[in-house]
XYZ file of C-alpha atoms in Angstrom:
544
model
C -29.482 -40.906 1.817
C -27.665 -37.593 1.446
C -24.743 -39.345 -0.228
C -27.069 -41.045 -2.734
C -28.719 -37.710 -3.618
C -25.322 -36.112 -4.127
C -24.244 -38.887 -6.468
C -27.509 -38.560 -8.401
C -26.984 -34.817 -8.774
C -23.476 -35.344 -10.085
C -24.771 -37.848 -12.642
C -27.566 -35.531 -13.801
C -25.647 -32.298 -14.020
C -22.121 -33.448 -14.935
C -20.971 -32.123 -18.330
C -21.340 -34.513 -21.256
C -17.618 -34.217 -22.147
C -15.486 -37.223 -21.187
C -11.820 -37.529 -20.331
C -10.130 -37.275 -23.714
C -7.481 -39.317 -25.425
C -7.560 -36.994 -28.414
C -4.781 -34.446 -28.936
C -4.872 -31.564 -31.413
C -1.748 -29.471 -31.808
C 0.725 -27.802 -34.083
C 3.468 -29.702 -35.851
C 5.936 -28.044 -33.443
C 5.981 -25.283 -30.846
C 8.209 -23.025 -32.956
C 9.199 -22.607 -36.582
C 11.310 -20.262 -38.703
C 10.042 -18.867 -42.010
C 11.367 -16.442 -44.610
C 10.226 -12.854 -44.200
C 8.462 -11.307 -47.175
C 7.502 -14.686 -48.660
C 3.867 -15.687 -49.068
C 2.535 -19.224 -49.318
C 4.611 -20.894 -46.576
C 2.646 -23.541 -44.684
C 2.282 -24.865 -41.138
C 0.274 -27.928 -40.113
C -2.232 -28.927 -37.413
C -1.938 -32.540 -36.204
C -4.564 -34.797 -34.634
C -3.608 -37.823 -32.525
C -6.159 -40.467 -31.501
C -4.878 -42.555 -28.573
C -8.051 -44.570 -28.054
C -7.765 -48.300 -28.677
C -11.394 -48.869 -29.745
C -12.778 -45.409 -30.554
C -12.503 -43.334 -33.694
C -12.645 -39.542 -33.892
C -15.683 -38.825 -36.075
C -15.528 -35.018 -35.861
C -13.640 -32.156 -34.301
C -13.893 -28.401 -33.992
C -11.089 -25.963 -33.298
C -10.526 -22.208 -33.447
C -7.314 -20.951 -35.048
C -6.621 -17.404 -33.920
C -3.814 -14.884 -33.744
C -3.263 -11.328 -32.596
C -0.205 -10.965 -34.796
C -1.057 -12.809 -38.047
C -4.067 -11.853 -40.165
C -6.032 -15.072 -40.753
C -9.276 -15.779 -42.593
C -10.945 -18.738 -44.300
C -8.624 -18.331 -47.276
C -5.654 -19.314 -45.104
C -6.946 -22.635 -43.746
C -7.726 -25.874 -45.589
C -8.306 -29.570 -44.941
C -5.092 -31.565 -45.292
C -4.437 -33.174 -48.686
C -6.174 -36.509 -49.202
C -8.769 -36.237 -46.382
C -11.600 -34.735 -48.443
C -12.785 -38.114 -49.740
C -13.662 -39.228 -46.190
C -14.415 -35.981 -44.329
C -16.637 -32.937 -44.701
C -15.115 -29.561 -43.940
C -16.483 -26.141 -43.045
C -14.839 -22.933 -41.898
C -16.109 -19.611 -40.590
C -14.371 -16.308 -39.979
C -14.379 -15.375 -36.298
C -12.738 -12.601 -34.315
C -8.983 -12.934 -34.803
C -9.087 -15.987 -37.029
C -11.056 -19.006 -38.259
C -13.333 -21.670 -36.750
C -12.967 -25.054 -38.420
C -15.311 -28.065 -38.231
C -14.394 -31.454 -39.719
C -16.741 -34.479 -39.665
C -16.957 -37.873 -41.310
C -19.007 -38.265 -44.487
C -20.625 -41.326 -42.891
C -20.743 -42.628 -39.307
C -17.983 -45.094 -40.142
C -15.571 -42.496 -41.573
C -13.281 -41.650 -38.649
C -9.711 -40.923 -37.636
C -8.946 -44.462 -36.497
C -7.178 -45.554 -33.279
C -3.470 -44.806 -33.564
C -4.009 -42.026 -36.100
C -1.418 -39.260 -35.746
C -0.985 -37.013 -38.740
C -1.734 -33.629 -40.279
C -5.421 -32.712 -40.535
C -5.303 -28.992 -41.349
C -2.985 -26.798 -43.411
C -2.527 -23.117 -42.577
C -1.007 -21.049 -45.367
C 0.766 -18.016 -43.960
C 0.503 -14.577 -45.507
C 3.693 -12.676 -46.245
C 5.220 -11.703 -42.881
C 7.679 -8.924 -42.148
C 10.785 -9.798 -40.155
C 9.772 -10.370 -36.531
C 8.036 -12.723 -34.104
C 4.473 -14.044 -34.438
C 2.238 -16.675 -32.883
C -0.943 -18.578 -33.738
C -3.043 -20.373 -31.115
C -5.524 -23.248 -31.137
C -8.531 -23.008 -28.824
C -12.201 -23.838 -28.145
C -11.691 -27.419 -29.284
C -14.193 -30.256 -29.109
C -14.490 -33.690 -30.685
C -16.972 -36.530 -31.118
C -15.833 -40.127 -30.801
C -17.593 -43.295 -31.987
C -17.044 -47.011 -31.642
C -14.361 -48.247 -34.006
C -14.791 -49.870 -36.414
C -18.274 -49.197 -37.760
C -19.227 -46.096 -35.789
C -22.103 -47.823 -33.982
C -23.430 -47.027 -30.527
C -23.991 -43.636 -28.954
C -21.413 -41.008 -29.946
C -19.640 -39.197 -27.095
C -18.312 -35.662 -26.797
C -14.734 -35.209 -25.606
C -12.539 -32.192 -25.048
C -9.220 -32.670 -26.877
C -5.909 -31.811 -25.295
C -4.258 -28.938 -27.152
C -0.532 -29.618 -27.427
C 1.249 -27.585 -28.475
C -1.598 -25.083 -28.422
C 0.589 -22.234 -29.692
C 3.123 -22.145 -32.483
C 5.715 -19.369 -32.307
C 6.864 -18.133 -35.701
C 10.082 -16.280 -36.378
C 10.204 -14.546 -39.741
C 13.733 -13.596 -40.748
C 14.977 -11.629 -43.712
C 17.211 -13.343 -46.200
C 19.104 -11.150 -48.652
C 19.781 -13.307 -51.689
C 23.317 -13.102 -53.024
C 23.443 -11.726 -56.548
C 26.660 -13.470 -57.478
C 29.217 -15.968 -56.287
C 32.987 -15.367 -56.206
C 34.760 -15.584 -59.562
C 38.258 -15.182 -60.923
C 39.529 -14.265 -64.375
C 42.738 -15.825 -65.636
C 45.146 -14.146 -68.038
C 43.877 -14.248 -71.596
C 40.300 -14.905 -70.446
C 39.112 -11.291 -70.165
C 35.334 -11.293 -70.297
C 35.141 -14.918 -69.153
C 35.042 -14.953 -65.325
C 34.860 -18.423 -63.760
C 33.335 -19.392 -60.439
C 35.572 -20.972 -57.833
C 34.673 -24.647 -57.588
C 33.155 -24.723 -61.092
C 35.415 -27.549 -62.214
C 33.627 -28.276 -65.494
C 33.001 -24.544 -66.198
C 29.242 -24.696 -66.814
C 28.595 -21.640 -64.583
C 27.086 -23.810 -61.838
C 28.653 -25.374 -58.739
C 26.971 -28.661 -57.821
C 27.359 -32.447 -57.539
C 28.905 -32.639 -61.027
C 31.806 -30.513 -59.810
C 32.151 -32.647 -56.664
C 32.505 -35.866 -58.684
C 34.827 -34.096 -61.126
C 36.998 -32.894 -58.223
C 37.142 -36.474 -56.893
C 38.678 -37.488 -60.237
C 41.025 -34.498 -60.276
C 42.351 -35.358 -56.805
C 43.501 -38.799 -58.006
C 44.899 -37.359 -61.251
C 42.151 -38.805 -63.435
C 42.079 -35.637 -65.556
C 40.869 -37.296 -68.750
C 37.555 -38.100 -67.020
C 36.798 -34.391 -66.518
C 35.565 -32.373 -69.475
C 35.854 -28.569 -69.218
C 33.595 -26.274 -71.295
C 36.306 -23.731 -72.017
C 34.833 -20.573 -73.662
C 38.115 -20.000 -75.552
C 39.268 -23.513 -76.483
C 35.922 -25.289 -76.455
C 35.539 -28.661 -74.809
C 38.812 -30.001 -73.411
C 40.077 -32.142 -70.564
C 40.999 -30.682 -67.185
C 44.622 -29.483 -67.122
C 44.972 -29.605 -70.908
C 46.006 -26.552 -72.943
C 45.937 -27.177 -76.694
C 47.390 -23.775 -77.614
C 50.191 -23.026 -75.196
C 52.180 -19.879 -75.841
C 49.286 -17.793 -77.190
C 48.746 -15.840 -73.991
C 46.056 -18.138 -72.613
C 46.778 -20.357 -69.643
C 44.077 -22.984 -69.273
C 46.157 -24.988 -66.818
C 46.509 -22.031 -64.447
C 42.788 -21.298 -64.798
C 41.843 -24.871 -63.841
C 44.286 -24.788 -60.926
C 42.869 -21.557 -59.479
C 39.297 -22.803 -59.822
C 39.909 -26.081 -58.019
C 42.399 -24.962 -55.325
C 39.649 -23.801 -52.943
C 41.302 -24.816 -49.688
C 45.011 -24.198 -49.383
C 45.694 -22.028 -52.405
C 49.050 -23.794 -52.394
C 49.008 -25.207 -55.905
C 48.181 -28.711 -54.680
C 44.796 -30.259 -55.388
C 44.067 -32.757 -52.641
C 41.348 -34.222 -50.426
C 41.047 -30.962 -48.457
C 39.989 -29.176 -51.630
C 37.422 -31.925 -52.251
C 36.091 -31.704 -48.665
C 35.827 -27.911 -48.937
C 33.833 -28.164 -52.151
C 31.639 -30.897 -50.608
C 30.747 -28.690 -47.634
C 30.103 -25.710 -49.904
C 27.630 -27.570 -52.125
C 25.475 -28.846 -49.232
C 25.563 -25.595 -47.210
C 25.382 -23.098 -50.083
C 28.215 -21.039 -48.557
C 31.975 -21.453 -48.808
C 33.195 -22.593 -45.354
C 35.471 -20.471 -43.190
C 38.461 -22.703 -43.935
C 38.253 -22.044 -47.679
C 40.728 -19.609 -49.263
C 40.193 -15.979 -48.233
C 38.867 -14.999 -51.670
C 35.728 -17.078 -51.135
C 35.372 -17.933 -47.403
C 31.870 -17.034 -46.184
C 30.642 -16.131 -49.678
C 27.693 -17.774 -51.479
C 28.574 -20.726 -53.674
C 25.933 -19.997 -56.278
C 23.604 -17.233 -57.295
C 20.033 -17.423 -56.032
C 17.658 -18.500 -58.764
C 14.345 -16.835 -57.982
C 12.618 -18.176 -61.101
C 11.465 -21.309 -59.359
C 8.330 -23.295 -58.759
C 8.556 -23.381 -54.970
C 5.706 -20.922 -54.382
C 4.849 -17.327 -55.091
C 7.768 -15.031 -54.340
C 9.819 -17.754 -52.702
C 13.435 -16.807 -52.117
C 15.481 -19.963 -52.372
C 19.059 -20.685 -53.280
C 18.904 -23.673 -55.619
C 21.216 -25.387 -57.984
C 20.347 -23.977 -61.366
C 19.859 -25.849 -64.619
C 23.258 -25.079 -66.100
C 24.977 -28.080 -67.603
C 22.020 -30.462 -67.615
C 22.195 -32.354 -70.886
C 20.672 -35.811 -70.441
C 18.257 -37.836 -68.310
C 19.949 -40.455 -66.163
C 18.654 -44.001 -66.543
C 17.915 -44.232 -62.836
C 15.102 -43.503 -60.381
C 15.161 -42.403 -56.754
C 12.322 -43.876 -54.686
C 11.107 -42.291 -51.441
C 9.282 -44.842 -49.244
C 7.624 -43.415 -46.106
C 7.428 -45.728 -43.088
C 4.764 -45.049 -40.407
C 3.580 -41.812 -42.070
C 2.448 -39.030 -39.755
C 3.843 -40.622 -36.587
C 6.722 -39.699 -34.305
C 8.695 -42.670 -35.649
C 8.178 -41.923 -39.351
C 11.154 -42.374 -41.646
C 11.781 -42.010 -45.360
C 13.787 -44.771 -47.014
C 15.621 -43.522 -50.115
C 16.155 -46.293 -52.629
C 18.106 -45.942 -55.881
C 17.083 -48.072 -58.850
C 20.082 -47.598 -61.117
C 20.447 -48.755 -64.720
C 23.019 -46.064 -65.503
C 26.445 -47.662 -65.872
C 28.354 -44.380 -65.446
C 26.434 -42.767 -62.564
C 28.980 -40.969 -60.386
C 26.648 -39.362 -57.833
C 23.586 -37.220 -57.239
C 22.410 -34.171 -55.332
C 18.974 -34.081 -53.628
C 17.302 -30.834 -52.597
C 14.100 -30.464 -50.525
C 12.306 -27.356 -49.242
C 13.112 -27.338 -45.529
C 10.165 -25.160 -44.412
C 7.756 -27.913 -45.524
C 9.678 -30.438 -43.382
C 10.174 -28.670 -40.036
C 11.545 -30.220 -36.897
C 14.572 -32.320 -36.120
C 16.005 -34.304 -38.998
C 18.777 -36.835 -39.398
C 20.142 -38.821 -42.329
C 21.327 -42.385 -41.797
C 23.750 -43.873 -44.291
C 22.655 -47.443 -45.038
C 24.917 -50.453 -45.748
C 24.285 -50.316 -49.516
C 26.015 -46.919 -49.475
C 29.258 -48.332 -48.083
C 32.038 -46.987 -50.285
C 30.027 -43.878 -51.182
C 30.449 -40.413 -49.731
C 27.224 -39.072 -48.193
C 26.894 -35.568 -46.756
C 23.847 -33.487 -45.856
C 22.773 -30.226 -44.259
C 19.682 -28.211 -43.417
C 21.183 -24.969 -44.669
C 20.308 -21.279 -44.428
C 18.748 -21.171 -47.896
C 15.518 -23.004 -46.971
C 17.026 -26.251 -48.223
C 17.687 -29.743 -47.029
C 20.566 -30.743 -49.283
C 21.973 -34.283 -49.516
C 24.782 -35.429 -51.799
C 25.988 -38.976 -52.444
C 28.839 -39.849 -54.777
C 31.489 -42.454 -55.580
C 35.213 -41.932 -55.151
C 37.364 -40.727 -58.034
C 37.411 -43.164 -60.945
C 34.502 -45.171 -59.481
C 30.767 -45.423 -60.162
C 27.629 -46.159 -58.149
C 26.716 -49.796 -58.670
C 23.808 -50.690 -60.921
C 20.700 -52.408 -59.577
C 18.597 -51.557 -56.535
C 20.259 -50.032 -53.462
C 18.944 -48.515 -50.239
C 21.428 -45.663 -49.849
C 20.143 -43.700 -46.871
C 17.151 -43.040 -44.640
C 15.819 -39.594 -43.756
C 14.634 -39.634 -40.133
C 11.959 -36.966 -39.689
C 9.069 -37.186 -37.187
C 5.443 -36.886 -38.363
C 6.321 -36.712 -42.047
C 3.902 -37.978 -44.707
C 4.282 -38.811 -48.375
C 2.281 -35.674 -49.193
C 4.781 -33.505 -47.343
C 7.683 -35.064 -49.238
C 5.866 -34.248 -52.478
C 5.139 -30.719 -51.238
C 8.861 -30.335 -50.478
C 9.326 -30.650 -54.258
C 12.407 -32.887 -54.524
C 14.949 -31.639 -57.041
C 17.582 -34.167 -58.085
C 20.669 -33.522 -60.187
C 22.857 -36.476 -61.144
C 26.433 -36.713 -62.361
C 26.841 -39.182 -65.224
C 30.497 -39.345 -66.227
C 30.844 -35.853 -64.728
C 28.019 -34.508 -66.893
C 24.850 -33.040 -65.397
C 21.706 -35.155 -65.774
C 18.127 -35.182 -64.524
C 17.252 -37.998 -62.127
C 13.610 -39.088 -61.897
C 11.893 -39.916 -58.595
C 8.655 -41.172 -57.077
C 7.159 -40.895 -53.591
C 4.841 -43.291 -51.749
C 4.089 -45.003 -48.473
C 5.835 -48.289 -47.744
C 3.198 -50.953 -48.468
C 5.024 -54.298 -48.440
C 4.426 -56.800 -45.641
C 7.053 -56.451 -42.920
C 8.252 -59.229 -40.605
C 6.327 -59.337 -37.326
C 9.414 -59.971 -35.222
C 13.158 -60.530 -35.298
C 14.322 -63.900 -36.549
C 17.616 -65.562 -37.454
C 17.199 -68.498 -39.833
C 19.280 -71.615 -40.312
C 21.966 -71.108 -42.927
C 21.626 -72.860 -46.269
C 23.227 -75.028 -47.406
C 24.340 -76.640 -44.185
C 26.814 -78.379 -44.127
C 28.421 -76.109 -46.702
C 31.519 -75.665 -48.822
C 32.724 -73.106 -49.701
C 29.906 -70.615 -48.918
C 26.482 -70.414 -47.299
C 23.611 -67.928 -47.054
C 22.160 -66.646 -43.760
C 18.709 -65.005 -43.797
C 17.282 -62.868 -40.997
C 14.214 -60.691 -40.331
C 14.179 -57.091 -39.111
C 10.679 -55.782 -38.178
C 11.785 -52.167 -37.735
C 14.845 -49.951 -38.081
C 17.528 -51.573 -35.944
C 21.204 -51.773 -35.176
C 22.271 -55.285 -36.198
C 25.408 -57.371 -35.761
C 25.937 -60.917 -37.017
C 29.156 -62.539 -35.812
C 30.631 -65.982 -36.553
C 32.420 -67.819 -33.702
C 34.460 -71.002 -33.501
C 33.808 -73.744 -30.929
C 36.290 -72.054 -28.535
C 34.157 -68.905 -28.481
C 36.685 -66.909 -30.503
C 35.354 -64.411 -33.039
C 36.016 -65.537 -36.608
C 34.128 -63.068 -38.789
C 31.824 -60.071 -38.455
C 29.302 -60.481 -41.274
C 27.000 -57.541 -40.464
C 27.486 -54.437 -38.347
C 25.150 -51.638 -39.389
C 21.852 -49.809 -38.983
C 19.366 -51.696 -41.148
C 15.952 -50.871 -42.566
C 13.023 -53.253 -41.989
C 12.556 -56.386 -44.079
C 13.955 -59.842 -44.721
C 17.700 -59.660 -45.258
C 20.445 -62.081 -46.164
C 24.205 -62.227 -45.888
C 26.666 -64.714 -47.333
C 29.592 -66.234 -45.453
C 32.364 -67.450 -47.729
C 34.103 -69.541 -45.066
C 36.802 -66.938 -44.422
C 37.834 -64.988 -41.329
C 38.063 -61.213 -40.950
C 41.562 -61.258 -42.447
C 40.313 -63.039 -45.562
C 41.911 -66.369 -44.719
C 39.966 -69.624 -45.303
C 38.983 -71.322 -42.050
C 39.201 -75.062 -41.454
C 36.446 -77.649 -41.484
C 34.374 -77.881 -38.348
C 31.456 -76.534 -36.346
C 30.885 -72.796 -36.164
C 28.225 -70.655 -34.549
C 26.699 -67.408 -35.802
C 24.926 -64.958 -33.509
C 22.560 -62.136 -34.397
C 22.397 -59.156 -32.044
C 19.691 -56.561 -32.791
C 18.473 -53.451 -31.017
C 15.452 -51.485 -32.215
C 16.052 -47.852 -33.045
C 12.320 -47.296 -32.430
C 11.789 -48.491 -28.844
C 15.141 -49.954 -27.732
C 14.015 -53.601 -27.495
C 16.791 -56.156 -28.013
C 17.091 -59.541 -29.680
C 19.810 -62.205 -29.608
C 19.839 -65.602 -31.297
C 22.539 -68.141 -32.194
C 22.560 -70.986 -34.713
C 25.110 -73.636 -35.715
C 26.810 -73.970 -39.112
C 29.038 -76.805 -40.312
C 31.863 -76.254 -42.777
C 32.828 -79.522 -44.456
C 35.719 -79.580 -46.906
């Protein structure tokens, strides 16, 4: 009897809050921002781990003893206002926020994991700060529909505190220059191959041509002679030495009078990092590559080193598409696809604001970019900078190509837009604007791995092999003979999701035609998401 009474008392007086599968937390436990810059943003995430419950509402306090916060600093995340109501109140040390669905059926669905609140930071002096989430509660409902009795839950706060380091960045007022004899009053930046007063992807592609001696492909905007080719001097003997000027500008590595791949690599590193590397010539090592352009649209007072607009003359007939997979989740990725109708596209330079895309980042070069040079960096100028370009004398192929994938957890299409992509292209070593668009990936993906029967089969001289990839994976497809000896590796790469195909031309790895007979092809795949593996083999018949 006593035990029954005790159980009844527990049932009557137990709190109404249930064990929670809701997590509210910051985008990361720590972040770096620029001191003295207003308008920088941090994000609050909500994760719903229930399988059949939606989060209809939540409340959370955002407070700090080191950062002055009020209702003007906090807002509902972009795109949520059509489904959710929002209210905020100033409290001691910060802001109390309440978010709730506009109807009972408007909820953060099972599996939701994305930004729900945006906190815009005031201008912070150099130093350390922190902002904490607390006093959180949530209401869950049956999903879908929102029927039944709603339940209160206490969300887990993780990470509950975000530590902010504000550091001072002193923008460089100039980049290293030299002045050749006869060019008094016309200083030229090191690395400015085409002499447009800007060092960027156009100079990288121009240097690639210079290294192979393709000087006629590089036009120099000489302030004395006018437009001319690299290493040409139409008026020798008049006291001007254009050849020496070009040499000094491009010889950024050895300073030895030889323009080679080391000079190209040095310029490559400088463009993505914004600073001449330590192995550059002593006149420039450790110095800024370009002047900071503070007349930008990246936010009030933002201090960012950007490529400037010098030399842009045309719009490239190409578009860069950003497709976000699994937006707002830990496995989110951004596929970067080039739709190119520009016959003479040499390369491009992509710049994103890094403070809008915090956390670990990686860039995967995709098979379509084989033969291209791809380099990237999250540099000290609040930039994520990526360059991709063809070798000297070559061009990026026309058509549609998936060139690389940006791996960044919890990213959404809105954040990519907020990072304000800036893209400069090189068309025949001339600066050009490159258009872009951003969206979530919406096509239907394969449900599982699959290797299909080749067609035609039997075949002569070639056949097509199709296969499905449901998620980002490492894939190999190898052809074997009946003795189990490897004949040809058809695929060996990290691949993006979708239905793919590869053609076998009946040749081995050395390019030699193989004889008639039975062959086998095997697909090996391993998910880059969860590590699961897949293997399948099919038979092909070559009949001559």
